[in-house]
Amino acid sequence: MKLSNKIILSILCVFSVSNFGFKASDKNIYHKDWIDFNKNGIKDVFEDPKAPLESRVKNLISLMNVNEKTCQLTTLYGYSRVLEDELPTEGWKNRVWKDGIANIDEHLNTIWNQEKTHTKYAFPYSTHAETINIVQKWFVEETRLGIPVDFTNEGVHGLCHEKATPLPAPIGIGSTWNKELVYKAGTIVGREAKALGYTNVYAPILDVASDQRWGRVLECYGEEPFHISEMGKQMVLGIQSEGVASTLKHFAVYSVPKGARDGDARTDPHVAPREMFQLYLYPFKKVIKEAAPMGVMSSYNDYDGVPVTASHYFLTELLREQFGFNGYVVSDSEAVEYVSEKHHVAKDYKEAVRQVIEAGLNVRTTFRTPESFIEPLRELIKDGEISMKTIDSRVADVLRVKFRLGLFDSPYVENPEEADKLVHTPEDEAFSKQINRESLVLLKNENNLLPLDVNKIDNILVTGPLAAEVSFTYSRYGPAFNPSVSVYQGIKKYAGNKVNVSFEKGCDIVDPDWPGSEIIQTPLSAKEQADIDAAVEKAKQSDIIIAVVGEDEKRVGETKSRTSLGLPGRQFQLVQALYATGKPVVLVMINGQPLTINWENKFLPAILEAWFPSTAAGEVIAETLFGDYNPGGKLSVTFPKTVGQIPLNFPFKPGSQAGQPGAGPNGYGNTRVLGPLYPFGYGLSYTTFEYSDLEVTPKSLKPQADVQVTFKVKNTGKRAGDEVVQMYIKDKISSVTTYESILRGFDRIHLKPNETKTIKFTLHPEDLEILDINMNWTVEPGDFEVLIGSSSEDIKLKDGFKVEAIGN
């Protein structure tokens, strides 16, 4: 453990100021190979870096009193949320955290649209690292046992810190289908967190987004459990490769509120047990077993009438005993409070505290004071309603992570000045643009309208309410204050002096009556009609119209579920008016969830799905529209034609998406719109690909054997491009109804014109498992089909194999 001269000087300067209320310790607790955290002059077992982990944990718990133990079971939210101070003050000696704290969340990170969080200590990066060291030093030197703090922060859009490296929304990351890219994103988030003093990142989100109306679809990787698992695993491995904990969100069955009713209305997700395990728990189980994340966030919904955060079954039996999780569990905001206040399964808040601790929760995390949790918890212990054995077990989980993070060996950022070289480097910025490029999905390209030739166009109109907007490039859960480029700016800069690029907004994102206007239409106001007319007049003078439409950060997100999935406000009327000019319209979609763009898909020649890109939005979209980049992303969610089809997701059960008989018994004609607008795994390219030579070996095997699958893919077009190859498995006969097919392999490959690559996948026994009729995970004997394709519907190659019963 060592501190730079700069940080030592900074700490001493701060500690010498009387109004901070403390001074540097009289004793030198810092020794060559250890730190005397409890300041007794003896190297205790917990202070010995060479001692076994469990011995250190056990020793430290034996030295802790009740106050110190309870302080390790709650979060102190950082500056301007709960903590009023940027730096330690005299008053801290009178607050509950004088006995320590489990973690401090989002301290001095800066949230882009919350001015109260803006602080001079966030940037430059080295300043933040130094400041975190000062806070950490207070806990190490000014509390009796000196237990270090785990500094947590959000990280699903990139690290939630001023000017950190921005990432697109997770739904865009999911659309890359690029595992190597996601691992690299994780390493960047982890490296930046470590350099800035954060030791735990709340990412990735492993929720299965199965209701397209749900506001948090944009924060999920997609709707298919295997795809989510593979992307999430790489994010965890990347983050934790940098010595920082990854905390999974949100456990469990969180992403299917009934009727997409979010927020205060959230309750039972109405998911059957087998579906829960095969879909909603699958990503958590797989990522925990294969990537060993150190954290899990428990969700604030219930399941079958039992709040998850108060469920021993979910937090202990499933999470720890079955899945093997050995980190610590934090609660999502208000999850504990909802046990009594919303779910009403506890007579009061104190009883709710007892239930969650007994269930297996380690740390209460919400925007309330730590005292609000610790005081009732101490009363419960005093009254004998919670045993010290239970408390010790919960505390041990927290301490174990802190030891694994090295906080008891090196509690400080060792070289704060290095943060300026480690956070948002030029290489990181280049990566940010690349992951944004790979998140783009080409949905339609009639007659190869795209890419546009800048040398053959004189006038372009860029229009739409999101054309000159950049707010969607920032996120509550991502970096703040990075310079951002709008789509209009990006196109104008790309075109330079070769093309006249004009702009007309056309309409606002929503009308004044929205969302009510989605069910009771109102006439256009005079201003709305004039705005559309102005865009039409400019469109008539243009060769190409690029309409940038969709949603912004006020229309999607937590507690922002939608009733309709059409373009909000007057955007549809704008698009129709632009189409009526007879000029080709390229639709660029900025949105956080699948939209029911049926008319647009039928009549407009080109559609590019951009999701919620980050700050390079305008640059990467312009590069793609003009052909410098060939889009290769694929949809990780199904686009329905109407909300009346929901639920409509991959994978499907047999017959669940069947048509209707037009004749014969009970056949009296069709009454429903059937099929997706765009299926799971769909996406176009500026080039074409050919699949061939599928080989599946062996053809016959026992249940615990692997299956090798190989095939070839060739770029048969004239441009280099990416293809996402997808492998699906169909279990033909089983003891229970299984899905029509399930995803069990994918890879994103880059091919030059006429280049051929051989793709290899390995199917392991767990890839063939189902929950059998007795709810046991089993590889059942029988015939399996291997389906290789470019989407879940565009299957190019088929073959099969047979699993033989043991003993045959």
Coordinates of N, CA, C and O in Angstrom, one line a residue, residues 454-577:
V454 N -22.5 10.9 -51.8 CA -22.4 12.3 -51.5 C -22.1 13.1 -52.8 O -22.3 14.3 -52.9
N455 N -21.5 12.4 -53.8 CA -21.2 13.1 -55.1 C -22.3 13.2 -56.1 O -22.2 13.8 -57.1
K456 N -23.5 12.5 -55.7 CA -24.6 12.5 -56.6 C -25.8 13.2 -56.1 O -27.0 13.0 -56.6
I457 N -25.7 13.9 -55.0 CA -26.8 14.6 -54.3 C -26.5 16.1 -54.2 O -25.3 16.4 -53.8
D458 N -27.4 16.9 -54.5 CA -27.2 18.4 -54.4 C -27.8 18.9 -53.1 O -27.2 19.8 -52.4
N459 N -29.0 18.4 -52.7 CA -29.7 19.0 -51.6 C -30.3 17.9 -50.7 O -30.9 17.0 -51.2
I460 N -30.0 18.0 -49.4 CA -30.5 17.1 -48.4 C -31.3 17.9 -47.3 O -30.8 18.9 -46.8
L461 N -32.5 17.4 -47.0 CA -33.2 18.0 -45.9 C -33.1 17.0 -44.7 O -33.4 15.9 -44.8
V462 N -32.6 17.5 -43.6 CA -32.6 16.8 -42.3 C -33.7 17.4 -41.5 O -33.7 18.6 -41.1
T463 N -34.7 16.5 -41.1 CA -35.8 17.0 -40.4 C -36.2 16.1 -39.3 O -35.6 15.0 -39.2
G464 N -37.2 16.5 -38.5 CA -37.7 15.6 -37.4 C -37.3 16.2 -36.1 O -36.3 16.9 -36.0
P465 N -38.1 15.9 -35.1 CA -37.9 16.5 -33.7 C -36.5 16.1 -33.1 O -36.1 16.8 -32.1
L466 N -35.9 15.0 -33.5 CA -34.7 14.6 -32.9 C -33.5 14.8 -33.8 O -32.3 14.4 -33.4
A467 N -33.6 15.5 -34.9 CA -32.5 15.7 -35.8 C -31.5 16.6 -35.3 O -30.3 16.4 -35.5
A468 N -31.8 17.7 -34.5 CA -30.9 18.6 -34.0 C -30.8 18.4 -32.5 O -30.2 19.3 -31.8
E469 N -31.3 17.4 -31.9 CA -31.3 17.1 -30.5 C -30.2 16.3 -30.1 O -29.7 15.4 -30.8
V470 N -29.7 16.5 -28.8 CA -28.6 15.6 -28.3 C -29.0 15.0 -26.9 O -28.2 14.3 -26.4
S471 N -30.1 15.4 -26.3 CA -30.4 15.0 -25.0 C -30.4 13.4 -24.9 O -30.1 12.9 -23.8
F472 N -30.8 12.8 -25.9 CA -30.9 11.3 -25.9 C -29.5 10.6 -25.8 O -29.4 9.4 -25.6
T473 N -28.5 11.4 -26.1 CA -27.1 10.8 -26.0 C -26.6 10.7 -24.6 O -25.5 10.2 -24.4
Y474 N -27.3 11.3 -23.7 CA -26.9 11.2 -22.2 C -27.9 10.4 -21.5 O -29.0 10.1 -21.9
S475 N -27.5 9.9 -20.3 CA -28.4 9.0 -19.6 C -28.2 9.3 -18.1 O -27.1 9.6 -17.6
R476 N -29.2 9.0 -17.3 CA -29.1 9.1 -15.8 C -28.1 8.1 -15.4 O -27.4 8.4 -14.3
Y477 N -27.8 7.0 -16.1 CA -26.9 6.0 -15.7 C -25.6 6.0 -16.5 O -24.9 5.0 -16.5
G478 N -25.3 7.2 -17.1 CA -24.1 7.2 -17.9 C -23.3 8.5 -17.7 O -23.7 9.3 -16.8
P479 N -22.2 8.8 -18.4 CA -21.4 9.9 -18.2 C -22.1 11.2 -18.5 O -23.0 11.3 -19.3
A480 N -21.6 12.3 -17.9 CA -22.2 13.7 -18.1 C -21.1 14.5 -18.8 O -19.9 14.3 -18.7
F481 N -21.6 15.5 -19.6 CA -20.9 16.6 -20.1 C -19.9 16.3 -21.2 O -19.0 17.1 -21.5
N482 N -19.9 15.1 -21.8 CA -19.1 14.9 -22.9 C -19.7 15.7 -24.1 O -20.9 15.8 -24.2
P483 N -18.9 16.3 -25.0 CA -19.5 16.9 -26.2 C -20.2 16.0 -27.0 O -19.8 14.8 -27.2
S484 N -21.4 16.4 -27.5 CA -22.2 15.5 -28.3 C -22.5 16.1 -29.7 O -22.6 17.3 -29.8
V485 N -22.7 15.2 -30.6 CA -23.0 15.6 -32.0 C -24.4 15.2 -32.4 O -24.6 13.9 -32.4
S486 N -25.2 16.1 -32.9 CA -26.6 15.7 -33.3 C -26.5 15.1 -34.7 O -25.5 15.2 -35.4
V487 N -27.6 14.4 -35.1 CA -27.6 13.8 -36.4 C -27.4 14.9 -37.5 O -26.7 14.7 -38.5
Y488 N -28.1 16.0 -37.3 CA -28.0 17.1 -38.3 C -26.6 17.6 -38.4 O -26.0 17.8 -39.5
Q489 N -25.9 17.8 -37.3 CA -24.6 18.3 -37.3 C -23.6 17.3 -37.9 O -22.7 17.6 -38.7
G490 N -23.9 16.0 -37.7 CA -23.0 15.0 -38.2 C -23.2 14.9 -39.7 O -22.2 14.8 -40.5
I491 N -24.4 15.0 -40.2 CA -24.6 14.9 -41.7 C -24.0 16.2 -42.4 O -23.4 16.1 -43.4
K492 N -24.2 17.3 -41.8 CA -23.7 18.6 -42.3 C -22.2 18.6 -42.4 O -21.6 19.0 -43.4
K493 N -21.6 18.1 -41.3 CA -20.1 18.0 -41.3 C -19.6 17.0 -42.3 O -18.6 17.3 -43.0
Y494 N -20.3 15.9 -42.4 CA -19.8 14.8 -43.4 C -20.0 15.4 -44.8 O -19.0 15.2 -45.6
A495 N -21.1 16.0 -45.1 CA -21.3 16.5 -46.5 C -20.4 17.6 -46.9 O -20.0 17.8 -48.0
G496 N -20.0 18.4 -45.9 CA -19.0 19.5 -46.1 C -19.6 20.5 -47.2 O -20.8 20.9 -47.1
N497 N -18.8 20.8 -48.2 CA -19.2 21.7 -49.2 C -19.8 21.0 -50.4 O -20.1 21.7 -51.4
K498 N -19.9 19.7 -50.4 CA -20.3 18.9 -51.5 C -21.8 19.0 -51.7 O -22.4 18.9 -52.8
V499 N -22.5 19.1 -50.6 CA -24.0 19.0 -50.6 C -24.6 20.2 -49.7 O -24.0 20.5 -48.7
N500 N -25.6 20.7 -50.2 CA -26.4 21.7 -49.4 C -27.3 21.0 -48.4 O -28.2 20.3 -48.8
V501 N -27.0 21.0 -47.1 CA -27.8 20.4 -46.1 C -28.6 21.4 -45.3 O -28.0 22.3 -44.7
S502 N -29.9 21.2 -45.4 CA -30.8 22.2 -44.7 C -31.5 21.4 -43.5 O -31.5 20.2 -43.5
F503 N -32.0 22.2 -42.6 CA -32.7 21.7 -41.5 C -34.1 22.3 -41.3 O -34.2 23.6 -41.4
E504 N -35.0 21.5 -40.9 CA -36.3 22.1 -40.5 C -36.9 21.1 -39.5 O -37.0 19.9 -39.8
K505 N -37.2 21.5 -38.3 CA -37.6 20.6 -37.2 C -38.9 19.8 -37.6 O -39.0 18.6 -37.3
G506 N -39.9 20.5 -38.1 CA -41.1 19.8 -38.5 C -42.2 19.6 -37.5 O -43.4 19.9 -37.7
C507 N -41.8 19.2 -36.3 CA -42.7 19.0 -35.2 C -41.9 18.8 -33.9 O -40.7 18.5 -33.9
D508 N -42.6 18.9 -32.8 CA -42.0 18.6 -31.5 C -42.1 17.0 -31.3 O -42.8 16.3 -32.0
I509 N -41.4 16.6 -30.3 CA -41.4 15.1 -30.0 C -42.8 14.7 -29.6 O -43.3 13.6 -30.1
V510 N -43.5 15.4 -28.8 CA -44.9 15.1 -28.5 C -45.7 16.4 -28.6 O -45.2 17.5 -28.5
D511 N -47.0 16.2 -28.7 CA -48.0 17.3 -28.7 C -48.4 17.6 -27.3 O -48.2 16.8 -26.4
P512 N -49.0 18.8 -27.1 CA -49.4 19.2 -25.7 C -50.4 18.2 -25.0 O -50.4 18.1 -23.8
D513 N -51.2 17.4 -25.8 CA -52.1 16.5 -25.2 C -51.6 15.1 -25.1 O -52.3 14.2 -24.6
W514 N -50.3 14.9 -25.5 CA -49.8 13.5 -25.4 C -49.5 13.2 -23.9 O -49.2 14.0 -23.1
P515 N -49.8 11.9 -23.4 CA -50.1 10.7 -24.3 C -51.6 10.5 -24.5 O -52.0 9.6 -25.2
G516 N -52.4 11.4 -23.9 CA -53.8 11.3 -24.2 C -54.2 11.3 -25.6 O -55.2 10.6 -26.0
S517 N -53.5 12.0 -26.4 CA -53.8 12.1 -27.9 C -53.6 10.8 -28.6 O -54.0 10.7 -29.8
E518 N -52.9 9.8 -27.9 CA -52.8 8.5 -28.6 C -54.1 7.7 -28.6 O -54.2 6.8 -29.4
I519 N -55.0 8.1 -27.7 CA -56.2 7.3 -27.7 C -57.4 8.2 -28.1 O -58.4 7.7 -28.5
I520 N -57.3 9.5 -27.9 CA -58.3 10.5 -28.4 C -57.5 11.5 -29.3 O -56.9 12.4 -28.7
Q521 N -57.6 11.3 -30.6 CA -56.8 12.2 -31.4 C -57.4 13.6 -31.4 O -58.6 13.8 -31.4
T522 N -56.5 14.6 -31.5 CA -56.9 16.0 -31.6 C -56.4 16.6 -32.8 O -55.3 16.2 -33.4
P523 N -57.1 17.6 -33.4 CA -56.6 18.2 -34.6 C -55.3 18.9 -34.4 O -54.9 19.4 -33.3
L524 N -54.5 19.1 -35.5 CA -53.3 19.8 -35.5 C -53.6 21.3 -35.2 O -54.6 21.8 -35.7
S525 N -52.8 21.9 -34.3 CA -53.0 23.3 -34.1 C -52.4 24.1 -35.3 O -51.7 23.5 -36.1
A526 N -52.7 25.3 -35.3 CA -52.2 26.1 -36.5 C -50.7 26.1 -36.5 O -50.1 26.0 -37.6
K527 N -50.0 26.2 -35.3 CA -48.6 26.1 -35.3 C -48.0 24.8 -35.8 O -47.1 24.7 -36.5
E528 N -48.7 23.7 -35.3 CA -48.2 22.4 -35.7 C -48.4 22.2 -37.2 O -47.5 21.6 -37.8
Q529 N -49.5 22.7 -37.8 CA -49.6 22.5 -39.2 C -48.6 23.4 -40.0 O -48.0 23.0 -41.0
A530 N -48.3 24.6 -39.4 CA -47.3 25.4 -40.1 C -45.9 24.8 -40.0 O -45.1 24.9 -40.9
D531 N -45.6 24.2 -38.9 CA -44.3 23.5 -38.7 C -44.1 22.4 -39.7 O -43.0 22.2 -40.4
I532 N -45.1 21.6 -39.9 CA -45.1 20.5 -40.9 C -45.0 21.1 -42.3 O -44.2 20.6 -43.1
D533 N -45.8 22.1 -42.6 CA -45.8 22.7 -43.9 C -44.4 23.3 -44.2 O -43.9 23.2 -45.4
A534 N -43.7 23.9 -43.2 CA -42.4 24.4 -43.5 C -41.4 23.3 -43.8 O -40.5 23.5 -44.7
A535 N -41.5 22.1 -43.2 CA -40.6 21.0 -43.5 C -41.0 20.5 -44.9 O -40.0 20.1 -45.7
V536 N -42.2 20.5 -45.3 CA -42.6 20.0 -46.6 C -42.1 20.9 -47.7 O -41.6 20.4 -48.7
E537 N -42.1 22.2 -47.5 CA -41.6 23.1 -48.5 C -40.1 22.9 -48.7 O -39.7 22.9 -49.9
K538 N -39.4 22.7 -47.7 CA -37.9 22.4 -47.8 C -37.7 21.1 -48.5 O -36.8 20.8 -49.2
A539 N -38.6 20.1 -48.1 CA -38.5 18.8 -48.7 C -38.6 18.8 -50.2 O -37.9 18.1 -51.0
K540 N -39.5 19.6 -50.7 CA -39.8 19.8 -52.1 C -38.5 20.2 -52.9 O -38.4 20.0 -54.1
Q541 N -37.7 21.0 -52.2 CA -36.4 21.5 -52.8 C -35.2 20.6 -52.6 O -34.1 20.9 -53.0
S542 N -35.5 19.4 -52.0 CA -34.4 18.5 -51.7 C -34.4 17.2 -52.6 O -35.5 16.9 -53.1
D543 N -33.3 16.6 -52.7 CA -33.2 15.3 -53.4 C -33.5 14.1 -52.5 O -34.0 13.1 -52.9
I544 N -33.0 14.3 -51.2 CA -33.2 13.2 -50.2 C -33.7 13.9 -48.9 O -33.3 14.9 -48.5
I545 N -34.6 13.2 -48.2 CA -35.1 13.6 -46.9 C -34.7 12.6 -45.9 O -34.9 11.4 -46.0
I546 N -34.0 13.1 -44.9 CA -33.6 12.3 -43.8 C -34.4 12.7 -42.6 O -34.2 13.8 -42.0
A547 N -35.3 11.9 -42.2 CA -36.2 12.2 -41.0 C -35.8 11.5 -39.8 O -35.7 10.2 -39.8
V548 N -35.5 12.3 -38.8 CA -35.0 11.7 -37.5 C -36.1 11.8 -36.5 O -36.4 12.8 -36.0
V549 N -36.7 10.6 -36.2 CA -37.9 10.6 -35.4 C -37.7 9.5 -34.2 O -36.8 8.7 -34.2
G550 N -38.7 9.6 -33.3 CA -38.7 8.5 -32.3 C -39.0 9.1 -30.9 O -40.0 9.9 -30.7
E551 N -38.2 8.7 -29.9 CA -38.4 9.1 -28.5 C -37.2 9.8 -27.9 O -36.1 9.7 -28.5
D552 N -37.4 10.4 -26.8 CA -36.2 11.0 -26.1 C -36.2 10.5 -24.7 O -37.0 9.6 -24.3
E553 N -35.3 11.0 -23.9 CA -35.1 10.5 -22.5 C -36.3 10.8 -21.6 O -36.5 10.1 -20.6
K554 N -37.2 11.7 -22.0 CA -38.4 11.9 -21.2 C -39.6 11.0 -21.5 O -40.6 11.0 -20.9
R555 N -39.4 10.2 -22.6 CA -40.5 9.3 -23.0 C -40.2 7.8 -22.7 O -41.0 7.0 -22.8
V556 N -38.9 7.5 -22.3 CA -38.6 6.2 -21.9 C -37.7 6.2 -20.7 O -37.1 7.2 -20.3
G557 N -37.7 5.0 -20.0 CA -36.9 4.9 -18.8 C -37.7 4.3 -17.7 O -38.9 3.9 -17.9
E558 N -37.2 4.3 -16.5 CA -37.9 3.8 -15.3 C -39.1 4.6 -15.0 O -39.1 5.8 -15.0
T559 N -40.2 3.9 -14.8 CA -41.6 4.5 -14.6 C -42.1 5.3 -15.8 O -43.0 6.1 -15.7
K560 N -41.6 5.0 -17.0 CA -42.0 5.7 -18.2 C -42.5 4.7 -19.2 O -42.3 4.8 -20.4
S561 N -43.3 3.7 -18.8 CA -43.9 2.8 -19.8 C -44.9 3.5 -20.6 O -45.5 4.5 -20.2
R562 N -45.1 2.9 -21.8 CA -46.0 3.6 -22.8 C -47.2 2.7 -23.0 O -47.2 1.5 -22.8
T563 N -48.3 3.4 -23.5 CA -49.5 2.7 -23.8 C -49.5 2.3 -25.3 O -49.9 1.2 -25.6
S564 N -49.0 3.2 -26.1 CA -48.9 2.9 -27.5 C -47.5 2.8 -27.9 O -46.6 3.3 -27.2
L565 N -47.2 2.2 -29.0 CA -45.8 2.1 -29.5 C -45.6 2.8 -30.9 O -44.6 2.5 -31.6
G566 N -46.6 3.6 -31.3 CA -46.4 4.4 -32.5 C -45.5 5.6 -32.2 O -45.1 5.9 -31.1
L567 N -45.1 6.2 -33.3 CA -44.3 7.5 -33.2 C -45.2 8.4 -32.3 O -46.3 8.7 -32.6
P568 N -44.6 9.0 -31.3 CA -45.4 9.9 -30.4 C -45.7 11.2 -31.0 O -45.0 11.6 -32.0
G569 N -46.6 11.9 -30.5 CA -46.9 13.3 -30.9 C -47.4 13.3 -32.4 O -48.1 12.5 -32.9
R570 N -46.9 14.4 -33.1 CA -47.3 14.6 -34.5 C -46.3 14.0 -35.5 O -46.3 14.4 -36.7
Q571 N -45.4 13.2 -35.0 CA -44.3 12.7 -35.9 C -44.9 11.9 -37.1 O -44.3 11.9 -38.2
F572 N -45.9 11.1 -36.8 CA -46.4 10.3 -37.9 C -47.0 11.2 -39.0 O -46.8 10.9 -40.2
Q573 N -47.7 12.2 -38.6 CA -48.3 13.2 -39.6 C -47.1 13.8 -40.4 O -47.2 14.1 -41.6
L574 N -46.0 14.2 -39.7 CA -44.9 14.7 -40.4 C -44.3 13.8 -41.4 O -44.1 14.1 -42.6
V575 N -44.1 12.5 -41.0 CA -43.6 11.5 -41.9 C -44.5 11.3 -43.2 O -44.0 11.2 -44.3
Q576 N -45.8 11.3 -42.9 CA -46.7 11.1 -44.0 C -46.7 12.3 -45.0 O -46.7 12.1 -46.2
A577 N -46.6 13.5 -44.4 CA -46.5 14.7 -45.3 C -45.2 14.7 -46.1 O -45.2 15.1 -47.3

